[in-house]
Coordinates of C-alpha atoms in Angstrom, one line a residue:
M1 CA 43.9 49.8 -50.8
K2 CA 44.0 47.1 -48.5
D3 CA 40.6 44.9 -48.3
E4 CA 40.8 43.1 -44.9
K5 CA 37.4 42.1 -43.4
P6 CA 36.7 43.9 -40.0
V7 CA 34.4 42.7 -37.2
W8 CA 31.8 45.2 -36.7
K9 CA 29.1 43.8 -34.4
T10 CA 25.7 45.2 -34.7
V11 CA 22.3 45.3 -32.8
T12 CA 19.1 45.9 -34.8
V13 CA 17.1 49.0 -33.4
P14 CA 13.7 50.6 -34.4
F15 CA 14.6 53.7 -36.6
H16 CA 11.6 55.2 -38.2
D17 CA 7.9 53.9 -38.6
E18 CA 8.4 50.4 -39.6
L19 CA 12.0 50.8 -40.6
T20 CA 15.0 49.3 -38.6
L21 CA 18.7 50.0 -38.3
D22 CA 21.8 47.9 -37.6
I23 CA 24.3 50.0 -35.6
P24 CA 27.6 48.9 -33.9
I25 CA 27.2 47.7 -30.4
D26 CA 29.7 50.5 -29.3
S27 CA 27.6 53.3 -30.8
E28 CA 24.4 55.4 -30.2
L29 CA 21.8 56.8 -32.6
M30 CA 21.2 60.2 -31.7
A31 CA 19.6 63.5 -32.9
W32 CA 21.8 65.8 -34.6
E33 CA 22.7 68.5 -32.0
S34 CA 24.1 71.3 -33.6
E35 CA 21.8 74.1 -35.5
F36 CA 24.0 73.9 -38.4
Y37 CA 23.5 71.1 -41.1
F38 CA 23.4 71.6 -44.9
W39 CA 23.2 69.1 -47.4
Y40 CA 21.8 70.0 -51.0
I41 CA 21.5 66.8 -53.1
G42 CA 19.3 66.6 -56.3
N43 CA 16.3 69.3 -55.5
L44 CA 16.4 68.4 -51.9
R45 CA 17.6 71.1 -49.4
L46 CA 18.3 69.3 -46.2
T47 CA 18.9 71.3 -43.1
A48 CA 18.6 70.7 -39.3
E49 CA 16.0 73.3 -39.0
N50 CA 13.6 71.5 -41.4
N51 CA 14.6 67.9 -41.4
P52 CA 15.1 65.3 -39.0
V53 CA 18.8 64.4 -38.8
Y54 CA 20.2 61.6 -37.0
V55 CA 23.8 60.5 -36.4
I56 CA 25.3 57.2 -35.4
H57 CA 27.7 58.3 -32.6
P58 CA 30.9 58.2 -32.4
H59 CA 31.2 56.9 -36.1
N60 CA 29.8 59.9 -37.8
L61 CA 27.3 58.2 -39.9
D62 CA 24.3 60.5 -40.9
I63 CA 20.6 59.6 -41.8
V64 CA 18.2 62.4 -42.9
L65 CA 14.6 62.4 -43.5
S66 CA 12.6 64.5 -45.8
D67 CA 8.8 65.1 -46.6
A68 CA 9.7 66.8 -49.8
P69 CA 7.9 65.4 -52.9
K70 CA 9.2 62.1 -54.5
A71 CA 10.3 64.2 -57.7
D72 CA 12.8 66.5 -55.8
F73 CA 15.4 63.4 -56.0
D74 CA 15.7 61.0 -58.6
Y75 CA 18.3 58.3 -57.4
P76 CA 19.2 56.6 -60.6
A77 CA 19.7 59.9 -62.3
W78 CA 22.1 60.8 -59.4
R79 CA 23.8 57.6 -59.6
N80 CA 24.6 57.9 -63.4
A81 CA 25.9 61.4 -62.7
L82 CA 28.6 60.0 -60.4
T83 CA 30.5 58.1 -62.9
E84 CA 30.0 61.0 -65.4
H85 CA 31.8 63.3 -63.0
G86 CA 34.5 61.0 -62.7
A87 CA 33.8 59.0 -59.3
E88 CA 35.2 55.5 -58.8
I89 CA 32.5 53.1 -57.9
I90 CA 33.8 50.5 -55.3
H91 CA 30.7 48.7 -54.3
E92 CA 27.0 49.1 -55.3
A93 CA 23.8 47.4 -54.1
S94 CA 20.2 48.3 -54.7
N95 CA 19.6 51.9 -53.3
G96 CA 23.1 52.4 -52.2
V97 CA 26.7 52.9 -53.5
L98 CA 30.4 53.3 -52.0
Y99 CA 32.5 55.4 -54.1
Y100 CA 35.8 57.2 -54.5
S101 CA 35.9 60.9 -55.1
A102 CA 37.9 64.1 -54.1
D103 CA 40.6 62.2 -52.1
A104 CA 37.9 60.4 -49.9
L105 CA 35.6 57.5 -49.5
H106 CA 31.9 57.9 -49.6
V107 CA 28.8 56.2 -48.6
F108 CA 25.5 57.1 -49.8
T109 CA 22.1 55.0 -49.4
Y110 CA 18.7 55.9 -50.3
L111 CA 15.1 54.9 -49.7
Y112 CA 11.9 56.5 -50.6
T113 CA 8.9 54.9 -48.4
G114 CA 6.1 56.3 -50.2
K115 CA 6.0 59.3 -48.0
Q116 CA 9.4 60.3 -47.3
H117 CA 13.1 60.3 -48.4
V118 CA 15.5 58.5 -46.1
L119 CA 19.0 59.3 -47.1
G120 CA 22.2 57.8 -45.3
K121 CA 25.9 59.4 -46.0
A122 CA 29.2 59.2 -44.6
T123 CA 32.6 60.4 -45.7
L124 CA 35.7 58.5 -44.6
F125 CA 39.0 60.6 -45.3
D126 CA 41.2 57.7 -44.3
T127 CA 41.0 56.3 -47.9
G128 CA 43.2 53.3 -46.9
D129 CA 40.5 51.9 -44.5
L130 CA 38.2 50.4 -47.1
P131 CA 37.0 47.7 -44.6
A132 CA 35.5 50.5 -42.5
A133 CA 33.9 51.9 -45.6
Y134 CA 32.4 48.7 -46.5
A135 CA 31.1 48.4 -42.7
A136 CA 29.7 51.9 -42.9
F137 CA 28.0 51.1 -46.2
E138 CA 26.2 47.9 -44.7
I139 CA 25.3 50.0 -41.5
L140 CA 23.7 52.7 -43.6
H141 CA 22.1 50.5 -46.1
S142 CA 20.6 48.4 -43.3
F143 CA 17.3 50.6 -43.4
V144 CA 16.7 49.5 -47.0
P145 CA 14.1 46.6 -46.7
G146 CA 14.9 43.1 -48.2
P147 CA 17.5 40.6 -48.0
Q148 CA 21.0 41.8 -47.7
K149 CA 24.6 40.3 -48.2
K150 CA 26.7 41.3 -45.4
Q151 CA 30.3 40.5 -45.1
Y152 CA 31.8 43.4 -42.9
T153 CA 29.1 43.4 -40.1
A154 CA 27.7 40.7 -38.0
P155 CA 24.8 40.4 -35.4
F156 CA 26.1 40.9 -32.0
N157 CA 26.3 37.5 -30.2
A158 CA 27.3 38.1 -26.5
A159 CA 28.4 34.1 -25.7
R160 CA 30.6 34.4 -28.8
E161 CA 31.9 37.8 -27.7
M162 CA 32.7 36.9 -24.4
E163 CA 35.1 34.1 -25.7
T164 CA 37.2 36.7 -27.5
I165 CA 38.0 38.9 -24.3
P166 CA 41.6 38.5 -23.1
Q167 CA 42.5 37.3 -19.8
W168 CA 43.9 39.3 -17.2
D169 CA 47.2 38.8 -15.3
E170 CA 45.7 40.6 -12.4
N171 CA 41.8 40.8 -12.6
P172 CA 40.7 44.6 -11.9
L173 CA 37.4 43.9 -10.4
A174 CA 39.0 41.7 -7.8
L175 CA 41.6 44.3 -7.0
Q176 CA 38.6 46.9 -6.4
L177 CA 36.8 44.2 -4.3
D178 CA 39.8 43.8 -2.3
D179 CA 39.8 47.4 -1.3
I180 CA 36.1 48.2 -1.3
L181 CA 34.7 45.0 0.5
P182 CA 36.4 45.3 3.9
R183 CA 35.5 48.9 4.3
Q184 CA 32.0 48.6 3.4
L185 CA 31.0 45.1 4.7
T186 CA 31.8 46.1 8.4
P187 CA 30.0 44.5 11.3
S188 CA 28.2 47.9 12.2
W189 CA 26.9 48.1 8.6
L190 CA 25.8 44.4 8.1
L191 CA 23.9 44.2 11.2
K192 CA 21.4 47.0 10.0
E193 CA 18.3 45.7 8.4
D194 CA 18.6 48.5 5.9
S195 CA 22.0 47.1 4.6
L196 CA 19.8 44.8 2.4
D197 CA 19.2 48.1 0.4
G198 CA 22.7 47.7 -0.8
F199 CA 25.8 50.2 -1.5
Y200 CA 27.5 51.3 -4.7
F201 CA 31.1 51.8 -5.7
Y202 CA 33.0 53.5 -8.6
P203 CA 35.6 51.0 -10.2
D204 CA 38.5 52.3 -11.8
S205 CA 37.8 50.1 -15.2
F206 CA 34.3 51.3 -15.6
T207 CA 32.8 54.7 -16.2
D208 CA 29.7 54.6 -13.9
T209 CA 28.7 53.1 -10.5
V210 CA 28.6 49.3 -9.6
D211 CA 25.4 48.7 -7.8
A212 CA 25.9 45.9 -4.8
Y213 CA 23.3 44.0 -2.9
I214 CA 23.5 41.3 -0.3
E215 CA 21.0 38.6 -1.7
S216 CA 20.2 35.6 0.7
D217 CA 18.7 33.5 -2.3
P218 CA 21.4 31.8 -4.3
A219 CA 18.9 31.2 -6.9
Y220 CA 18.1 34.8 -7.3
L221 CA 19.8 35.0 -10.8
N222 CA 17.1 32.7 -12.0
E223 CA 14.4 35.0 -10.6
L224 CA 15.9 37.5 -12.5
I225 CA 15.6 35.9 -15.5
A226 CA 11.9 35.0 -15.1
S227 CA 11.1 38.8 -14.2
A228 CA 13.1 40.2 -17.2
K229 CA 11.0 38.7 -19.6
E230 CA 7.9 40.3 -18.2
K231 CA 9.8 43.7 -18.6
D232 CA 10.9 43.5 -22.0
W233 CA 14.6 42.4 -21.3
E234 CA 15.9 39.3 -23.4
L235 CA 18.6 37.0 -21.9
S236 CA 22.0 37.3 -24.0
Y237 CA 24.2 35.4 -21.8
Q238 CA 24.4 33.5 -18.9
K239 CA 26.8 31.6 -16.4
E240 CA 25.2 29.5 -13.6
F241 CA 26.2 30.7 -9.9
V242 CA 27.1 27.8 -7.6
A243 CA 27.2 29.3 -4.0
G244 CA 30.7 29.1 -2.3
K245 CA 32.2 27.8 -5.5
Q246 CA 31.6 29.7 -8.8
S247 CA 30.5 33.1 -9.4
G248 CA 27.6 33.5 -11.9
S249 CA 26.5 36.3 -14.3
L250 CA 23.7 37.4 -16.8
L251 CA 23.7 39.8 -19.6
F252 CA 20.1 41.4 -20.8
Q253 CA 19.1 43.1 -23.9
S254 CA 16.2 45.5 -23.9
R255 CA 13.6 44.4 -26.5
R256 CA 12.3 48.2 -26.7
N257 CA 15.9 49.7 -27.1
P258 CA 18.1 47.0 -28.3
Q259 CA 21.1 49.2 -27.9
A260 CA 20.6 48.9 -24.1
F261 CA 22.2 46.1 -22.0
I262 CA 22.2 45.5 -18.4
S263 CA 24.5 43.1 -16.4
Y264 CA 24.2 41.2 -13.3
C265 CA 27.0 39.1 -11.4
M266 CA 26.7 37.3 -8.3
I267 CA 29.9 36.3 -6.2
S268 CA 30.5 34.4 -2.9
E269 CA 32.1 36.5 -0.1
S270 CA 32.7 35.1 3.0
G271 CA 29.5 33.1 3.3
L272 CA 27.5 36.0 1.8
N273 CA 25.9 36.2 -1.8
L274 CA 26.9 39.5 -3.2
L275 CA 24.9 40.6 -6.3
L276 CA 26.6 43.3 -8.5
S277 CA 25.0 45.1 -11.3
L278 CA 26.1 47.6 -14.0
P279 CA 23.5 49.9 -15.3
S280 CA 22.0 50.2 -18.9
S281 CA 24.1 53.6 -19.4
I282 CA 27.2 51.5 -19.8
T283 CA 28.1 50.3 -23.3
V284 CA 27.7 46.7 -23.9
K285 CA 31.6 46.2 -24.3
K286 CA 32.0 47.6 -20.9
Q287 CA 29.3 45.4 -19.6
M288 CA 31.0 42.2 -21.0
E289 CA 34.2 43.3 -19.6
F290 CA 32.3 43.7 -16.3
I291 CA 30.8 40.1 -16.6
H292 CA 34.3 38.6 -17.9
Q293 CA 36.1 40.0 -14.8
C294 CA 33.2 38.8 -12.6
N295 CA 33.3 35.3 -14.0
Q296 CA 36.9 35.0 -12.8
L297 CA 36.4 35.7 -9.2
P298 CA 36.7 32.8 -7.0
A299 CA 34.7 32.7 -3.6
G300 CA 36.3 35.3 -1.6
N301 CA 37.1 35.4 2.1
R302 CA 38.0 39.0 2.5
L303 CA 35.9 39.2 5.7
P304 CA 37.6 36.7 8.2
W305 CA 35.7 38.0 11.1
L306 CA 32.3 36.9 9.4
T307 CA 31.7 33.6 11.2
A308 CA 28.6 31.6 11.0
Q309 CA 27.7 33.0 14.6
W310 CA 27.9 36.6 13.1
R311 CA 25.9 35.8 9.8
T312 CA 23.0 34.8 12.2
Q313 CA 22.9 38.3 13.6
L314 CA 22.9 40.1 10.2
F315 CA 20.5 42.4 8.8
K316 CA 18.1 42.4 11.9
Y317 CA 18.4 45.8 13.5
G318 CA 17.2 49.2 12.8
H319 CA 19.7 50.9 14.5
V320 CA 23.3 50.0 15.5
D321 CA 26.1 51.8 17.8
P322 CA 29.5 50.4 18.6
I323 CA 30.7 50.3 22.2
D324 CA 33.9 52.5 21.9
E325 CA 35.4 51.0 25.2
L326 CA 34.8 47.3 23.7
P327 CA 36.1 47.3 20.1
G328 CA 34.1 44.8 18.1
W329 CA 31.0 45.1 20.8
F330 CA 27.7 46.4 19.4
E331 CA 24.5 48.0 21.0
V332 CA 21.8 47.0 18.5
F333 CA 18.2 48.0 18.5
D334 CA 15.4 45.8 17.5
K335 CA 12.2 47.5 16.2
H336 CA 10.4 44.2 15.7
N337 CA 10.8 42.9 18.8
N338 CA 10.0 46.1 21.0
P339 CA 6.8 45.6 23.3
D340 CA 7.8 48.9 25.4
D341 CA 7.9 50.8 22.0
Y342 CA 11.2 52.4 22.6
F343 CA 12.0 54.9 19.8
F344 CA 15.1 53.2 18.2
G345 CA 13.5 49.8 19.3
A346 CA 14.7 47.5 22.0
A347 CA 18.3 47.7 22.8
G348 CA 20.5 44.7 23.3
L349 CA 24.1 43.9 23.1
L350 CA 26.4 41.9 20.9
N351 CA 29.9 40.8 21.8
D352 CA 32.8 40.7 19.5
Q353 CA 32.1 37.1 18.5
G354 CA 28.6 38.0 17.4
E355 CA 27.0 36.4 20.5
T356 CA 24.1 38.0 22.0
V357 CA 25.1 38.9 25.5
I358 CA 22.0 40.8 26.5
P359 CA 18.6 40.3 24.7
P360 CA 17.0 43.5 23.2
R361 CA 14.7 44.8 26.0
F362 CA 16.2 48.1 27.1
D363 CA 15.6 51.7 25.8
E364 CA 19.4 52.2 25.8
I365 CA 22.4 50.5 27.3
H366 CA 25.6 52.1 28.7
F367 CA 29.1 50.6 29.2
S368 CA 30.2 51.7 32.9
G369 CA 33.5 50.3 34.5
N370 CA 33.4 46.6 34.1
A371 CA 29.7 46.3 33.5
F372 CA 26.3 47.5 31.6
I373 CA 23.7 49.8 32.9
G374 CA 20.3 49.2 31.1
H375 CA 17.6 51.9 31.0
T376 CA 13.8 50.9 30.8
N377 CA 10.6 52.8 31.3
N378 CA 11.0 51.7 35.0
G379 CA 14.6 52.7 36.0
R380 CA 18.0 51.2 35.8
E381 CA 19.3 47.8 35.9
L382 CA 22.9 46.7 36.4
L383 CA 24.3 43.8 34.5
D384 CA 27.7 42.2 34.6
M385 CA 29.8 41.7 31.6
S386 CA 28.0 38.2 30.9
G387 CA 24.9 40.0 30.7
K388 CA 23.6 38.6 34.0
S389 CA 21.3 41.1 36.1
V390 CA 22.9 42.1 39.3
L391 CA 20.4 44.5 40.7
K392 CA 17.6 46.9 39.8
A393 CA 16.7 50.4 41.1
E394 CA 15.3 53.6 40.1
L395 CA 18.7 55.1 39.6
I396 CA 22.1 53.5 39.0
W397 CA 25.4 55.1 38.2
R398 CA 29.0 54.3 38.7
E399 CA 30.9 56.2 41.2
R400 CA 34.6 54.8 40.6
D401 CA 36.2 51.5 40.2
S402 CA 33.5 48.8 41.0
L403 CA 31.5 50.9 43.2
Y404 CA 28.0 51.9 41.8
M405 CA 25.8 54.5 43.5
V406 CA 22.1 53.2 43.9
K407 CA 19.0 55.4 44.6
E408 CA 15.3 54.4 45.0
S409 CA 12.3 56.6 44.9
S410 CA 11.7 55.7 48.5
N411 CA 14.5 58.4 49.2
K412 CA 17.0 55.1 49.9
Q413 CA 20.3 55.3 48.7
G414 CA 23.4 52.9 49.0
I415 CA 26.5 51.9 47.2
Y416 CA 26.9 48.6 45.6
D417 CA 30.2 47.0 45.2
L418 CA 30.2 45.0 41.9
A419 CA 33.4 43.1 42.3
A420 CA 32.3 41.9 45.9
R421 CA 28.8 41.3 44.8
D422 CA 27.9 43.0 48.0
W423 CA 26.6 46.3 49.7
L424 CA 29.4 48.7 50.5
I425 CA 26.7 50.8 52.2
P426 CA 23.4 49.3 52.3
L427 CA 20.3 50.9 51.0
D428 CA 18.9 53.2 53.7
M429 CA 17.2 56.6 54.1
N430 CA 20.7 58.2 53.4
Y431 CA 22.0 61.1 51.1
L432 CA 25.3 59.7 49.6
S433 CA 27.7 61.6 47.5
S434 CA 31.2 61.3 46.5
L435 CA 33.6 63.7 48.1
D436 CA 35.6 65.0 44.8
D437 CA 38.4 62.4 44.0
S438 CA 39.0 61.6 47.7
G439 CA 37.7 58.0 47.4
L440 CA 35.5 59.1 50.5
F441 CA 31.7 59.5 50.6
T442 CA 29.6 62.0 52.3
F443 CA 26.6 60.8 54.0
S444 CA 23.6 62.2 55.9
H445 CA 20.3 60.6 57.2
V446 CA 17.0 61.7 56.2
T447 CA 15.4 63.3 59.1
E448 CA 12.0 64.7 57.6
V449 CA 10.0 63.8 54.1
K450 CA 7.2 66.1 53.2
E451 CA 5.2 66.0 50.0
S452 CA 7.6 68.8 48.4
S453 CA 10.8 68.5 50.2
I454 CA 13.1 66.0 52.0
R455 CA 15.2 67.2 55.2
Y456 CA 18.4 65.7 55.8
G457 CA 20.5 65.6 59.0
D458 CA 24.2 66.5 59.5
T459 CA 26.9 65.0 57.3
G460 CA 29.9 62.5 58.1
L461 CA 32.2 60.6 56.0
I462 CA 32.7 56.9 54.9
D463 CA 35.8 55.3 53.4
A464 CA 35.8 52.8 50.4
Q465 CA 35.6 49.8 52.8
G466 CA 32.1 51.3 54.4
K467 CA 33.6 52.2 57.6
T468 CA 32.5 55.6 59.0
I469 CA 35.7 57.6 59.6
I470 CA 33.9 60.7 60.7
P471 CA 30.7 60.8 62.3
N472 CA 27.6 62.5 60.7
E473 CA 28.0 65.9 63.0
Y474 CA 29.0 68.4 60.3
Q475 CA 27.6 70.4 57.5
T476 CA 30.0 70.4 54.7
F477 CA 33.5 68.9 53.7
W478 CA 36.0 69.9 51.3
Y479 CA 38.9 67.9 49.9
N480 CA 42.4 69.3 49.2
P481 CA 44.1 67.0 47.0
G482 CA 47.4 68.6 47.2
L483 CA 47.6 68.3 50.9
K484 CA 45.8 65.2 51.0
V485 CA 43.4 66.5 54.0
I486 CA 39.9 67.2 54.6
V487 CA 38.3 70.6 55.6
G488 CA 35.3 70.2 57.8
Q489 CA 32.7 72.9 58.5
R490 CA 30.5 72.4 61.8
R491 CA 27.7 74.5 63.2
W492 CA 28.6 76.5 66.3
Q493 CA 26.3 78.3 68.8
Q494 CA 27.1 80.0 72.0
G495 CA 24.2 81.8 73.8
D496 CA 22.7 83.9 71.0
K497 CA 25.5 83.9 68.8
T498 CA 25.7 81.3 65.9
G499 CA 28.1 80.5 63.2
Y500 CA 30.5 78.0 61.8
R501 CA 33.7 76.9 62.9
Y502 CA 36.4 75.1 60.7
G503 CA 39.0 72.2 61.3
I504 CA 40.8 69.8 59.4
F505 CA 41.0 66.0 59.3
D506 CA 43.5 63.6 57.8
M507 CA 42.4 60.7 55.2
Q508 CA 41.9 58.4 58.1
G509 CA 39.4 60.7 59.7
N510 CA 41.8 61.9 62.5
L511 CA 41.4 65.7 63.7
R512 CA 44.6 67.5 62.8
V513 CA 43.3 70.8 63.3
P514 CA 40.6 71.7 65.9
F515 CA 37.3 73.4 65.3
E516 CA 38.4 76.7 66.7
Y517 CA 38.5 78.9 63.6
D518 CA 35.9 81.1 62.2
Y519 CA 37.0 81.5 58.6
V520 CA 39.0 79.3 55.9
T521 CA 40.6 80.0 52.6
G522 CA 42.5 77.6 50.4
E523 CA 40.5 74.7 51.4
E524 CA 40.2 73.0 48.3
T525 CA 43.0 74.0 46.1
G526 CA 45.6 76.0 48.3
A527 CA 49.2 74.8 48.9
V528 CA 48.6 76.1 52.3
I529 CA 45.2 76.4 54.1
K530 CA 44.6 79.7 56.1
L531 CA 42.5 79.8 59.1
R532 CA 41.3 82.7 61.1
K533 CA 40.8 83.0 64.9
E534 CA 39.9 85.9 66.9
G535 CA 41.2 88.1 64.2
L536 CA 44.4 86.1 63.9
W537 CA 45.6 84.2 60.8
Y538 CA 47.2 80.8 61.1
Q539 CA 48.0 78.4 58.2
Y540 CA 48.3 74.6 57.7
P541 CA 50.8 73.1 57.4
A542 CA 52.6 75.3 59.8
E543 CA 55.7 77.1 58.6

């Protein structure tokens, strides 16, 4: 059997009462989970039902406690019986023995505390792995008080262990960050103040999530060191962080549960400090791999859009909405500068360079045409693309192109041409409306205003240049886009008889069919327009 010295790194953990135990850093001390456990030794009858049974997982090293009387087990007598029955003693120390018997290597350690029997055992069927048997012996013998000579186990030292981790041709963590950071650290996400709460991701090379936080203070790792001492965490490893130049890392070990480690790493990414952390549920071996990969990361530039101007806008807004029609522009809502107490905060606008185009002061902002319409508690405001205020009114909406309908509570209505920076139809006591997609506007003047009603006069048509092409002498107009004509309706009266007559105009307001007809069909969608006069039907255009 070949005797080569292994490297089993251990941590010392509290075990029972005043006893401690050295266990491998990649293992866990846990209670036996099965109901079935039988071990009869001397007069001790050890079962999972009656005795606390522990296992060092995944190495299958057992430790059992018993409250039986001291006389139920005589260790010297049991030890002497081993050789009498032909066992080969390989290694021995006070209260423990490593021996070969029945085609297997066996480890047995024992302590009587004055109150309880404490027994450790392991069986290794790979009889050629004697170093592992020696290491198992040193681990199971570690609960015996007093100085012990150890050759096959050694206390875990994070700094020395880090030196033994091999370099990667391609850093796995760097590859993950190349994929994750551009998708996660978008302008829309970083503008929100709650982005400081961080995010998480699942790297392929680890078995749990990595938590990530934006940290403004490059000295935050030092703050973690100070606070860790207060929470019973001890610093095991440190590499200094230098913003924009060198990643930094920390590894802490719990004083209360020395098996538990937690790691932190800070990296520079496009001018941001990004703090990454693995939870204590991850083995220390994986924690060190994480730190090692993190230590090899140079300052990143995965976010080329993140200029100094953008960085002044980050983490300020409670709500952020992209402007779909303007890629890279955002409507942002500031809850802290919100004197009018808008629900999401005061709305402003950022362009694709991160510049403030409209400071937060609206309830909401809509992109409309080549301008913006801001909503306030007092009405609407039209602003150009530079954020300059053009006009204010009770209601403003875009009709088409650069034309905006403007309405005031005084029953005044007009149409403003933003491109010309002038009124197409000045504000007046009018009622204005687009005539479908004709490019023309109907208009009628206010003739009477009462507390609960408004009366309007007859209707006319105005073209896109503001010219009246049909006077306001009609009741209704219909636009037929297929024939490119306007069908009009006019009130008719002759003696005691009243009704309506219908006629047709071209798009310039020229009368094509006189108002002599008492009924019309196909006025909006027909391929022909049929008109009735004195019981006879005619059509436009004529056959």
